[in-house]
Coordinates of C-alpha atoms (C1' of nucleotides) in Angstrom, one line a residue:
Chain E
M1 CA 0.0 0.0 0.0
N2 CA 1.7 3.2 -1.1
V3 CA -0.1 6.5 -0.9
T4 CA 1.8 9.1 -3.0
S5 CA -0.4 12.1 -2.7
H6 CA 0.0 13.4 0.8
R7 CA -0.9 16.7 2.0
R8 CA -1.1 19.6 -0.3
S9 CA -1.8 22.2 2.3
T10 CA -3.2 24.6 -0.4
A11 CA -6.5 23.0 -1.3
G12 CA -7.1 20.5 1.5
K13 CA -7.0 21.0 5.2
P14 CA -8.5 18.8 7.8
V15 CA -11.9 20.0 8.9
T16 CA -11.8 19.6 12.7
A17 CA -9.1 19.4 15.3
P18 CA -11.0 17.8 18.1
V19 CA -8.5 17.1 20.9
R20 CA -4.9 18.3 21.0
L21 CA -2.0 17.4 23.3
L22 CA -0.4 20.8 23.1
S23 CA -3.3 23.2 23.5
G24 CA -3.8 25.5 26.5
F25 CA -0.1 26.4 26.8
S26 CA 1.3 29.9 26.6
A27 CA 3.8 30.5 23.8
Q28 CA 6.7 30.1 26.3
Q29 CA 5.3 27.0 27.9
R30 CA 4.7 25.5 24.5
K31 CA 8.3 26.2 23.6
L32 CA 9.4 24.5 26.8
V33 CA 7.4 21.4 26.0
L34 CA 8.5 21.2 22.4
Q35 CA 12.2 21.5 23.5
A36 CA 11.8 18.5 25.7
A37 CA 10.7 16.4 22.7
E38 CA 12.7 14.7 20.0
L39 CA 11.5 14.6 16.4
R40 CA 11.7 11.1 15.0
S41 CA 10.9 9.7 11.6
F42 CA 9.6 6.2 10.9
P43 CA 9.5 4.7 7.4
A44 CA 6.3 3.1 6.1
N45 CA 5.4 -0.3 7.7
S46 CA 7.8 0.2 10.6
V47 CA 6.7 -0.7 14.1
I48 CA 6.7 2.3 16.5
V49 CA 5.4 0.6 19.7
T50 CA 4.5 -3.0 20.4
G51 CA 1.4 -3.9 22.4
G52 CA 2.2 -5.2 25.9
D53 CA 5.6 -3.5 26.0
P54 CA 6.1 -1.0 28.9
A55 CA 5.2 2.6 27.8
T56 CA 8.4 4.5 28.1
H57 CA 7.6 7.3 25.5
L58 CA 4.8 9.6 24.7
F59 CA 4.2 10.1 21.0
L60 CA 2.5 12.9 19.1
L61 CA 2.0 12.3 15.4
R62 CA 3.0 15.2 13.1
R63 CA 2.9 13.7 9.7
G64 CA 1.7 10.4 8.2
R65 CA -0.8 7.8 9.3
I66 CA -0.6 5.1 11.9
K67 CA -2.6 2.0 12.4
Y68 CA -3.0 1.1 16.1
Y69 CA -4.2 -2.5 16.6
H70 CA -4.4 -5.5 18.9
V71 CA -2.6 -8.7 18.0
M72 CA -4.4 -11.9 18.9
K73 CA -2.6 -15.1 19.9
N74 CA -3.3 -16.6 16.5
G75 CA -1.8 -13.6 14.8
D76 CA -5.0 -12.0 13.8
E77 CA -5.1 -8.2 14.0
V78 CA -8.0 -6.1 15.3
L79 CA -7.8 -2.4 14.4
L80 CA -8.3 -0.2 17.4
A81 CA -7.6 3.2 16.0
W82 CA -6.5 5.0 12.9
L83 CA -4.2 7.7 14.0
L84 CA -3.7 11.0 12.1
P85 CA -1.5 14.1 12.5
G86 CA -2.3 15.6 15.9
D87 CA -3.1 12.3 17.6
A88 CA -1.2 11.2 20.6
F89 CA -0.4 7.7 22.0
G90 CA 1.8 6.1 24.6
I91 CA -0.1 8.0 27.3
G92 CA 0.7 5.5 30.0
T93 CA 4.1 7.1 30.0
L94 CA 2.7 10.0 32.0
L95 CA 2.1 7.8 35.0
K96 CA 4.6 7.1 37.8
D97 CA 4.3 3.3 37.7
P98 CA 5.1 1.7 34.4
Q99 CA 2.0 0.9 32.2
R100 CA 1.9 -1.3 29.2
H101 CA 0.9 -0.3 25.7
V102 CA -2.6 -1.4 24.8
G103 CA -1.9 -2.0 21.2
T104 CA 0.8 -2.0 18.5
A105 CA 1.4 1.1 16.4
V106 CA 2.7 0.7 12.9
A107 CA 3.4 3.5 10.4
V108 CA 1.2 3.2 7.3
D109 CA 3.1 5.9 5.5
H110 CA 6.3 7.6 6.2
C111 CA 5.7 9.2 9.6
E112 CA 7.1 12.0 11.7
L113 CA 6.5 12.1 15.4
L114 CA 7.4 14.1 18.4
V115 CA 8.7 11.8 21.2
W116 CA 9.0 12.5 24.9
S117 CA 10.8 10.1 27.2
R118 CA 9.5 9.6 30.7
E119 CA 12.5 11.5 32.1
N120 CA 11.9 14.5 29.9
L121 CA 8.3 14.6 30.8
R122 CA 9.1 14.6 34.5
S123 CA 11.4 17.5 34.1
L124 CA 8.6 19.7 32.8
G125 CA 7.3 20.5 36.3
E126 CA 4.4 22.9 36.5
V127 CA 3.7 22.7 32.8
S128 CA 2.8 19.0 33.1
K129 CA -0.4 20.1 34.9
I130 CA -1.8 21.4 31.7
L131 CA -0.5 18.4 29.9
A132 CA -2.4 16.2 32.3
E133 CA -5.6 18.1 31.6
N134 CA -5.1 17.6 27.9
V135 CA -4.3 14.0 28.3
I136 CA -7.5 13.4 30.3
R137 CA -9.5 15.1 27.5
I138 CA -7.8 12.9 24.9
L139 CA -8.5 9.7 26.9
L140 CA -12.1 10.7 27.3
Y141 CA -12.3 11.2 23.5
Y142 CA -10.7 7.8 22.8
L143 CA -13.0 6.2 25.3
E144 CA -16.0 7.7 23.6
E145 CA -14.8 6.6 20.2
V146 CA -14.3 3.0 21.3
S147 CA -17.6 3.0 23.2
D148 CA -19.4 4.3 20.1
R149 CA -17.9 1.5 18.1
L150 CA -19.0 -1.0 20.7
V151 CA -22.5 0.4 20.6
G152 CA -22.5 0.3 16.9
I153 CA -21.5 -3.4 16.7
T154 CA -24.1 -4.5 19.2
A155 CA -27.0 -2.5 18.0
E156 CA -26.6 -1.5 14.4
P157 CA -26.5 -3.4 11.1
A158 CA -23.4 -3.4 8.9
K159 CA -24.5 -0.7 6.5
Q160 CA -25.1 1.9 9.3
R161 CA -21.8 1.1 10.9
L162 CA -20.1 1.7 7.6
A163 CA -21.9 4.9 7.0
R164 CA -21.2 6.2 10.5
T165 CA -17.5 5.3 10.2
L166 CA -17.3 7.1 6.9
I167 CA -18.8 10.2 8.4
R168 CA -16.6 10.1 11.4
L169 CA -13.5 9.7 9.3
C170 CA -14.6 12.5 7.0
R171 CA -15.0 14.9 9.9
R172 CA -11.6 14.0 11.3
S173 CA -9.6 14.0 8.1
G174 CA -11.7 14.9 5.2
Q175 CA -10.1 17.3 2.7
L176 CA -12.2 19.8 0.9
R177 CA -12.0 19.4 -2.9
S178 CA -14.0 21.0 -5.7
K179 CA -16.2 18.0 -6.1
G180 CA -16.8 17.3 -2.4
M181 CA -15.0 15.9 0.6
E182 CA -12.1 13.6 -0.1
L183 CA -11.0 10.8 2.2
E184 CA -7.8 8.8 1.9
I185 CA -8.4 5.2 3.1
T186 CA -8.5 1.8 1.7
N187 CA -11.6 -0.4 1.8
E188 CA -9.7 -2.8 4.1
Y189 CA -9.0 -0.3 6.8
L190 CA -12.4 1.3 6.5
A191 CA -14.0 -2.1 6.9
A192 CA -11.9 -2.9 9.9
L193 CA -12.9 0.4 11.6
A194 CA -16.5 -0.3 11.0
N195 CA -16.1 -3.9 12.1
V196 CA -17.4 -5.2 8.8
S197 CA -15.8 -7.7 6.4
P198 CA -14.0 -6.1 3.4
F199 CA -16.6 -7.8 1.1
T200 CA -19.5 -6.2 2.8
A201 CA -17.8 -2.9 2.8
S202 CA -17.1 -3.2 -0.9
R203 CA -20.7 -4.1 -1.7
H204 CA -22.2 -1.1 0.2
L205 CA -19.6 1.3 -1.2
K206 CA -20.3 0.2 -4.7
K207 CA -24.0 0.6 -4.2
W208 CA -23.5 4.2 -2.9
E209 CA -21.3 4.9 -5.9
R210 CA -23.9 3.7 -8.3
Q211 CA -26.4 5.9 -6.5
G212 CA -24.0 8.9 -7.0
V213 CA -23.6 9.5 -3.4
I214 CA -19.8 8.9 -3.4
Q215 CA -17.1 8.3 -5.9
K216 CA -14.3 5.9 -5.5
R217 CA -10.7 5.4 -6.6
R218 CA -8.1 3.2 -5.2
G219 CA -7.6 4.0 -1.5
Q220 CA -9.7 7.1 -1.9
I221 CA -13.3 8.1 -1.4
V222 CA -14.9 11.3 -2.5
F223 CA -18.2 12.4 -0.9
L224 CA -20.5 14.0 -3.4
L225 CA -23.7 14.1 -1.4
P226 CA -22.7 13.4 2.2
D227 CA -26.2 13.9 3.6
R228 CA -27.6 11.1 1.5
L229 CA -25.5 8.5 3.2
L230 CA -27.4 7.5 6.3
P231 CA -31.1 7.6 5.1
D232 CA -30.1 5.6 2.0
Chain Q
M1 CA -5.5 -18.6 35.6
N2 CA -6.0 -19.7 39.1
V3 CA -8.6 -17.7 41.0
T4 CA -8.1 -19.2 44.4
S5 CA -4.5 -18.3 44.7
H6 CA -5.0 -14.6 44.5
R7 CA -5.3 -13.1 47.9
R8 CA -6.5 -14.8 51.0
S9 CA -9.1 -12.5 52.6
T10 CA -11.6 -13.1 55.3
A11 CA -14.2 -15.1 53.3
G12 CA -16.1 -12.6 51.3
K13 CA -14.1 -9.6 50.1
P14 CA -13.4 -8.6 46.6
V15 CA -10.2 -10.1 45.3
T16 CA -8.4 -7.3 43.6
A17 CA -8.5 -3.5 43.8
P18 CA -7.1 -2.6 40.4
V19 CA -7.5 1.2 40.0
R20 CA -8.5 3.5 42.8
L21 CA -9.4 7.2 42.7
L22 CA -8.1 7.9 46.2
S23 CA -4.8 6.1 46.2
G24 CA -1.5 7.8 46.5
F25 CA -2.6 10.4 49.1
S26 CA -1.1 11.0 52.4
A27 CA -3.5 10.5 55.3
Q28 CA -3.9 14.3 55.6
Q29 CA -4.5 14.8 51.9
R30 CA -6.9 12.0 51.8
K31 CA -8.9 13.6 54.6
L32 CA -8.9 16.9 52.7
V33 CA -10.3 15.2 49.6
L34 CA -12.9 13.3 51.5
Q35 CA -14.0 16.5 53.3
A36 CA -14.6 18.1 49.9
A37 CA -17.0 15.3 49.0
E38 CA -20.6 14.7 49.9
L39 CA -22.0 11.3 50.7
R40 CA -25.2 10.6 48.8
S41 CA -27.6 7.6 48.6
F42 CA -29.6 6.5 45.6
P43 CA -32.4 3.9 45.8
A44 CA -32.4 0.9 43.5
N45 CA -33.4 1.8 39.9
S46 CA -32.8 5.5 40.3
V47 CA -30.9 7.5 37.6
I48 CA -27.7 9.0 38.9
V49 CA -26.5 10.7 35.7
T50 CA -28.0 10.8 32.2
G51 CA -25.9 10.3 29.1
G52 CA -25.3 13.6 27.2
D53 CA -25.9 15.8 30.2
P54 CA -23.0 18.1 31.1
A55 CA -20.7 16.4 33.7
T56 CA -20.9 18.6 36.8
H57 CA -20.0 16.0 39.4
L58 CA -17.4 13.4 40.0
F59 CA -18.7 10.2 41.6
L60 CA -17.0 7.4 43.6
L61 CA -19.2 4.3 44.3
R62 CA -18.9 3.2 47.9
R63 CA -21.7 0.6 48.2
G64 CA -24.1 -1.0 45.6
R65 CA -23.9 -1.7 41.9
I66 CA -24.5 0.6 39.0
K67 CA -25.2 -0.2 35.4
Y68 CA -23.6 2.3 33.0
Y69 CA -25.1 2.2 29.5
H70 CA -25.8 4.0 26.3
V71 CA -29.3 4.7 25.2
M72 CA -30.1 4.4 21.4
K73 CA -32.5 6.6 19.6
N74 CA -35.0 3.7 19.5
G75 CA -34.7 3.3 23.3
D76 CA -32.5 0.2 23.2
E77 CA -29.8 0.1 25.8
V78 CA -26.2 -1.0 25.3
L79 CA -24.4 -1.9 28.6
L80 CA -21.0 -0.1 28.7
A81 CA -19.8 -0.9 32.2
W82 CA -20.8 -2.7 35.4
L83 CA -19.7 -0.4 38.2
L84 CA -18.8 -1.8 41.6
P85 CA -17.6 -0.3 44.9
G86 CA -14.4 1.6 44.3
D87 CA -15.3 2.6 40.7
A88 CA -15.4 6.2 39.6
F89 CA -17.4 8.0 36.9
G90 CA -18.2 11.5 35.8
I91 CA -14.6 12.1 35.2
G92 CA -15.2 14.8 32.6
T93 CA -15.9 17.0 35.6
L94 CA -12.2 17.3 36.2
L95 CA -11.8 19.3 33.0
K96 CA -12.1 23.1 32.7
D97 CA -14.5 23.1 29.8
P98 CA -17.7 21.3 30.3
Q99 CA -17.8 17.7 29.0
R100 CA -20.8 15.5 28.5
H101 CA -21.5 12.1 30.2
V102 CA -20.8 9.3 27.8
G103 CA -23.5 7.1 29.3
T104 CA -26.4 6.9 31.7
A105 CA -25.7 5.5 35.2
V106 CA -28.5 3.8 37.0
A107 CA -28.4 2.2 40.5
V108 CA -29.1 -1.5 40.4
D109 CA -29.2 -1.9 44.2
H110 CA -29.4 0.7 46.9
C111 CA -26.2 2.7 46.3
E112 CA -24.0 5.1 48.3
L113 CA -21.6 7.4 46.5
L114 CA -19.1 10.1 47.3
V115 CA -19.8 13.1 45.2
W116 CA -17.6 16.1 44.3
S117 CA -18.9 19.1 42.6
R118 CA -16.7 20.9 40.1
E119 CA -16.2 23.8 42.5
N120 CA -15.2 21.6 45.4
L121 CA -12.7 19.8 43.1
R122 CA -11.2 23.1 42.0
S123 CA -10.7 24.1 45.6
L124 CA -8.4 21.1 46.2
G125 CA -5.4 22.8 44.8
E126 CA -2.1 20.9 44.8
V127 CA -3.9 17.7 45.9
S128 CA -5.7 17.6 42.5
K129 CA -2.4 16.7 40.9
I130 CA -2.4 13.3 42.5
L131 CA -6.1 13.1 41.6
A132 CA -5.2 13.8 38.0
E133 CA -2.7 11.0 38.0
N134 CA -5.3 8.6 39.4
V135 CA -7.9 9.7 36.9
I136 CA -5.5 9.0 34.0
R137 CA -4.9 5.6 35.3
I138 CA -8.6 4.9 35.7
L139 CA -9.3 6.1 32.1
L140 CA -6.5 3.9 30.8
Y141 CA -8.1 1.0 32.6
Y142 CA -11.6 1.7 31.2
L143 CA -10.1 2.2 27.7
E144 CA -8.4 -1.2 28.0
E145 CA -11.6 -2.8 29.2
V146 CA -13.7 -1.5 26.3
S147 CA -10.9 -2.3 23.8
D148 CA -10.8 -5.8 25.0
R149 CA -14.5 -6.1 24.5
L150 CA -14.1 -4.7 21.0
V151 CA -11.4 -7.2 20.3
G152 CA -13.6 -10.0 21.7
I153 CA -16.6 -9.2 19.6
T154 CA -14.6 -9.0 16.3
A155 CA -12.4 -12.0 16.8
E156 CA -13.9 -14.4 19.3
P157 CA -17.0 -16.7 19.2
A158 CA -19.8 -16.2 21.8
K159 CA -18.6 -18.9 24.1
Q160 CA -15.1 -17.5 24.6
R161 CA -16.5 -14.0 25.1
L162 CA -18.8 -15.3 27.8
A163 CA -16.0 -17.2 29.5
R164 CA -13.6 -14.3 29.4
T165 CA -16.3 -11.9 30.8
L166 CA -17.0 -14.4 33.6
I167 CA -13.3 -14.5 34.5
R168 CA -12.9 -10.8 34.4
L169 CA -16.0 -10.2 36.6
C170 CA -14.7 -12.9 39.0
R171 CA -11.4 -11.2 39.3
R172 CA -13.0 -7.8 40.0
S173 CA -15.8 -8.8 42.3
G174 CA -15.6 -12.5 43.0
Q175 CA -16.2 -13.4 46.7
L176 CA -14.3 -16.4 48.1
R177 CA -16.7 -19.1 49.5
S178 CA -16.0 -22.6 50.8
K179 CA -17.1 -24.1 47.5
G180 CA -15.3 -21.7 45.2
M181 CA -15.6 -18.1 43.9
E182 CA -19.0 -16.6 44.0
L183 CA -20.3 -14.0 41.6
E184 CA -23.5 -11.9 41.9
I185 CA -24.9 -11.2 38.5
T186 CA -27.9 -12.1 36.4
N187 CA -27.7 -13.9 33.1
E188 CA -29.0 -10.8 31.5
Y189 CA -26.3 -8.4 32.5
L190 CA -23.6 -11.0 32.0
A191 CA -24.9 -11.6 28.5
A192 CA -24.9 -7.8 27.9
L193 CA -21.3 -7.5 29.1
A194 CA -20.2 -10.3 26.8
N195 CA -22.2 -9.0 23.9
V196 CA -24.2 -12.2 23.6
S197 CA -27.9 -12.8 23.7
P198 CA -29.4 -13.9 27.0
F199 CA -30.4 -17.2 25.3
T200 CA -26.9 -18.0 24.2
A201 CA -25.6 -17.1 27.6
S202 CA -28.1 -19.4 29.3
R203 CA -27.2 -22.2 27.0
H204 CA -23.5 -22.1 27.6
L205 CA -23.9 -21.5 31.4
K206 CA -26.2 -24.6 31.6
K207 CA -23.7 -26.6 29.7
W208 CA -20.9 -25.6 32.1
E209 CA -23.1 -26.4 35.1
R210 CA -23.8 -29.9 33.7
Q211 CA -20.1 -30.3 33.3
G212 CA -19.7 -29.4 37.0
V213 CA -17.5 -26.4 36.2
I214 CA -19.9 -23.9 37.8
Q215 CA -23.1 -23.9 39.8
K216 CA -25.9 -21.5 39.3
R217 CA -28.7 -19.9 41.3
R218 CA -30.8 -16.9 40.5
G219 CA -28.6 -13.9 39.9
Q220 CA -25.6 -15.8 41.2
I221 CA -22.8 -18.0 39.8
V222 CA -20.3 -20.1 41.8
F223 CA -17.1 -21.2 40.2
L224 CA -16.1 -24.7 41.2
L225 CA -13.3 -25.4 38.7
P226 CA -12.4 -22.0 37.2
D227 CA -9.5 -23.4 35.2
R228 CA -11.8 -25.6 33.2
L229 CA -13.8 -22.8 31.8
L230 CA -11.9 -21.7 28.7
P231 CA -10.6 -25.0 27.3
D232 CA -14.3 -26.1 27.5
Chain F
dT1 C1' -49.9 -19.8 51.6
dC2 C1' -50.9 -17.9 47.3
dC3 C1' -50.1 -14.9 43.5
dG4 C1' -47.7 -11.8 40.6
dT5 C1' -43.2 -10.7 39.0
dT6 C1' -38.9 -11.4 37.5
dC7 C1' -35.5 -14.4 36.0
dT8 C1' -34.2 -18.8 33.4
dT9 C1' -34.4 -22.7 30.2
dT10 C1' -34.9 -25.0 25.7
dG11 C1' -36.6 -26.2 21.1
dC12 C1' -37.1 -24.1 16.8
dT13 C1' -36.7 -21.0 12.8
dC14 C1' -34.3 -17.8 10.1
dC15 C1' -31.1 -14.5 8.2
dA16 C1' -27.3 -11.0 8.1
dG17 C1' -23.2 -11.2 6.9
dA18 C1' -18.7 -13.8 6.9
dG19 C1' -15.9 -16.3 3.9
dC20 C1' -14.3 -18.4 -0.4
dA21 C1' -13.2 -18.3 -5.3
dA22 C1' -12.4 -16.2 -9.3
dC23 C1' -12.0 -12.5 -11.8
dG24 C1' -11.2 -7.5 -12.9
dA25 C1' -8.7 -3.1 -12.3
dC26 C1' -5.2 -0.2 -11.2
dA27 C1' -0.3 1.1 -9.8
dC28 C1' 4.5 0.5 -10.1
dG29 C1' 9.0 -1.1 -11.5
dC30 C1' 11.8 -2.4 -15.2
Chain H
dG1 C1' 5.3 -1.6 -23.2
dC2 C1' 4.7 -5.8 -20.1
dG3 C1' 4.8 -8.4 -15.9
dT4 C1' 3.8 -8.5 -10.9
dG5 C1' 1.7 -7.4 -6.7
dT6 C1' -1.9 -5.1 -4.3
dC7 C1' -6.6 -3.7 -4.1
dG8 C1' -11.4 -4.0 -5.3
dT9 C1' -15.6 -6.5 -7.1
dT10 C1' -19.3 -10.0 -7.3
dG11 C1' -21.7 -14.3 -7.2
dC12 C1' -22.3 -18.0 -4.2
dT13 C1' -22.6 -21.0 0.0
dC14 C1' -23.0 -21.7 4.7
dT15 C1' -23.3 -21.0 9.7
dG16 C1' -23.2 -18.7 14.4
dG17 C1' -26.1 -17.1 17.0
dA18 C1' -30.2 -13.9 17.4
dG19 C1' -35.0 -14.0 18.3
dC20 C1' -39.5 -15.9 19.4
dA21 C1' -42.6 -18.8 22.0
dA22 C1' -43.8 -21.2 25.8
dA23 C1' -42.9 -23.4 29.8
dG24 C1' -40.5 -23.7 34.2
dA25 C1' -38.3 -22.0 38.6
dA26 C1' -37.2 -18.9 42.2
dC27 C1' -38.3 -14.8 44.7
dG28 C1' -41.2 -11.3 47.4
dG29 C1' -45.1 -9.3 49.1
dA30 C1' -49.6 -9.5 51.3

DNA sequence: TCCGTTCTTTGCTCCAGAGCAACGACACGC
DNA sequence: GCGTGTCGTTGCTCTGGAGCAAAGAACGGA
């Protein structure tokens, strides 16, 4: 999977920025926090953290996409989150006693991340109070996301889950184009996020395309009439 | 997993105390925090918080059981958590900007809770730093719980989900009796936590009972041979 | 003790959607 | 251009487990 067109910041900017790790700081504080971080790059398909390992670093994604998933004993993978620029993980690092990573994070594209070690975080002193507040907000957001998915699986049919997932993704990372909202994701990952088989996903997406609601290319979806998705 | 070798307590206390809101305080600090709280009682079946309402109070359950669930538009309920003494909710209260409750909390039995208003929390000053750390730990725990459930639904059959749910519940609130570990829960709620229909739950539970692995009464399950649950 | 209520069991039907196979379509390197 | 690998499509089969009905069992109140 190779996604060449990344972020032309001219025509396409993300629509919302829901929860941020570095908000609420004064310019000076922000500088302090950023100085304590290290900027690291990860090539596509490289493992950033492994589920179960102790969380020794806090990560903030700057560029690229990350799949965050749970690995079963038989090797099957269950996608937990689809991380985009602005998202943070490795939050257990903030705590005094060592926590373990919930899932494995793998770079889908080439990624750039800000990385804080536990020591550097501890040296932040008073500033870390604001950081804690942000982290609580982020965790509440993740919790709501996962809960929503749980609710979806237990109480909604596949088509609705798919539609909702599409809308959520669009809100988070849709890019405004002339034709409509554009989304960069493969059927496979979309299906995994909606907890639907890739076959079922493909079927419904094709149907929506035939109805003129969306338009598909490889690894890309363009919303033409976003409102017409849920009612069908 | 061997349930009996956990912690010898005086016949009838919960086995583990995984994540606590009030840990890490000195005796004096603890007193301060407790003084800022109000002790409130809720009768069985009363609503404590409603999903979607702004979170104005932080709750810590002292006695009783609470079901925490999401209400769908059609009125269906999806159980998100089964709260027991020591569990906290309404965590969004900690944040500066108002958050909304993710789910609705209803007392299953008669309940006693410690309640902190936003104002009282803000008056705690330095102590709230420890509180923040505890809250982060609690949120990480909840996140892991829900993620585990998500993983279960997408990758495990009904029987395994049921077994795992039973084991988790047992670890959290099992009470040591002479025959084995005792658990107070109805088929219905157990089924909801495992994301299984009550019928499927009943079938598997009956089978385990016939195999002598567990023993059932109304609203109660006794583990006789906990190890023999998963292998079938 | 009796009755109403709330849980539990069990046989049966039925279907959403997973999974396979086989093919088509696009992207990329050479 | 041509071959190779990844991604997407579509027809088909098959099954786990939901859901209903109807009966049974335990509890609580009067």
